[in-house]
Amino acid sequence: GENVEQHPSTLSVQEGDSAVIKCTYSDSASNYFPWYKQELGKRPQLIIDIRSNVGEKKDQRIAVTLNKTAKHFSLHITETQPEDSAVYFCAASVEAGNMLTFGGGTRLMVKP
Amino acid sequence: DGGITQSPKYLFRKEGQNVTLSCEQNLNHDAMYWYRQDPGQGLRLIYYSQIVNDFQKGDIAEGYSVSREKKESFPLTVTSAQKNPTAFYLCASKRQGGSYEQYFGPGTRLTVT
């Protein structure tokens, strides 16, 4: 089955700096890659996703890039703010968003 | 917080007892999912259902059971056969076709002693 690895497990940045979180996946048939943000004690919420027919997607300060050949995808957050502090999870899916396999998560801390 | 609800928020049980976690959604979504989250770890899929009266095992189904008698409801039973049941349980739902996004409920924290 699919295996998703996520790095780093913790990331500390200064407010205003950029943050990059990387994930690799094993199943070349995976075609959907969402990123979820989970604040302490709350539910995960989708912040951005990408399908395998595109290489990059942006939404304001957040972007995701996908390299299908290398089987890795990354989350980029620019101009980080304290409210970006949370745990971020990447995931991969072979069938239209069903059967998501999640990475282990990255705890992002943005220092004011 | 509307759309998908889970109850209760916290649940305490003695070892050897079965316990059922509730998940209800009013989003008219066809697919529903149960995940388990352990401290410092990602989410692992327990069971999922794409349609009423049908469900499939996920990666860690042993010791769990589900039912899907109504579109709105997907309860999860943690049985006494689950060796390490203490965890945070998250339910999610998704509309089939179109958007691939899974919407999560607020979760139930189960503690078994």
Short mmCIF file of C-alpha atoms in Angstrom, two decimals, chain A residues 31-32 36 38 41-46 49 51 89 95-105 107, chain B residues 1 4 31 33 35 37 40-43 45 48 50 88 90 94 96 98-102 104-106:
data_model
loop_
_atom_site.label_atom_id
_atom_site.label_comp_id
_atom_site.label_asym_id
_atom_site.label_seq_id
_atom_site.Cartn_x
_atom_site.Cartn_y
_atom_site.Cartn_z
CA ASN A 31 -3.11 11.33 -7.92
CA TYR A 32 -4.36 13.61 -5.14
CA TYR A 36 -4.26 19.72 6.37
CA GLN A 38 -4.54 21.01 12.77
CA GLY A 41 -7.19 20.12 20.18
CA LYS A 42 -9.07 20.91 16.96
CA ARG A 43 -10.08 19.10 13.82
CA PRO A 44 -7.78 18.96 10.77
CA GLN A 45 -8.78 21.45 8.08
CA LEU A 46 -7.80 21.39 4.44
CA ASP A 49 -4.53 20.44 -2.32
CA ARG A 51 -3.97 16.87 -8.25
CA PHE A 89 -0.20 16.92 7.65
CA GLU A 95 -8.69 7.10 -5.80
CA ALA A 96 -10.28 10.50 -5.94
CA GLY A 97 -9.66 11.49 -2.33
CA ASN A 98 -10.72 8.21 -0.79
CA MET A 99 -8.28 6.11 1.23
CA LEU A 100 -6.03 8.99 2.28
CA THR A 101 -2.62 7.95 3.62
CA PHE A 102 -1.20 10.62 5.91
CA GLY A 103 2.33 11.63 6.73
CA GLY A 104 3.41 11.78 10.35
CA GLY A 105 2.90 15.53 10.68
CA ARG A 107 4.75 20.87 14.16
CA ASP B 1 -18.58 23.62 13.74
CA ILE B 4 -20.20 16.85 10.90
CA ALA B 31 -18.58 8.73 1.90
CA TYR B 33 -14.35 7.65 7.28
CA TYR B 35 -9.32 7.70 11.59
CA GLN B 37 -4.69 9.73 15.80
CA GLY B 40 2.74 13.00 17.68
CA GLN B 41 1.56 10.81 14.84
CA GLY B 42 -0.43 11.13 11.68
CA LEU B 43 -3.93 9.87 11.06
CA LEU B 45 -7.57 4.93 8.49
CA TYR B 48 -14.53 3.80 5.44
CA GLN B 50 -18.70 5.00 0.28
CA PHE B 88 -8.11 10.51 19.52
CA LEU B 90 -11.66 11.49 14.03
CA LYS B 94 -16.71 13.49 1.56
CA GLN B 96 -18.54 11.61 -4.11
CA GLY B 98 -16.27 16.65 -7.91
CA SER B 99 -14.40 17.81 -4.80
CA TYR B 100 -11.96 15.40 -3.25
CA GLU B 101 -11.94 17.18 0.13
CA GLN B 102 -12.60 15.22 3.32
CA PHE B 104 -13.42 16.27 9.61
CA GLY B 105 -15.50 16.21 12.76
CA PRO B 106 -14.20 17.63 16.06
#
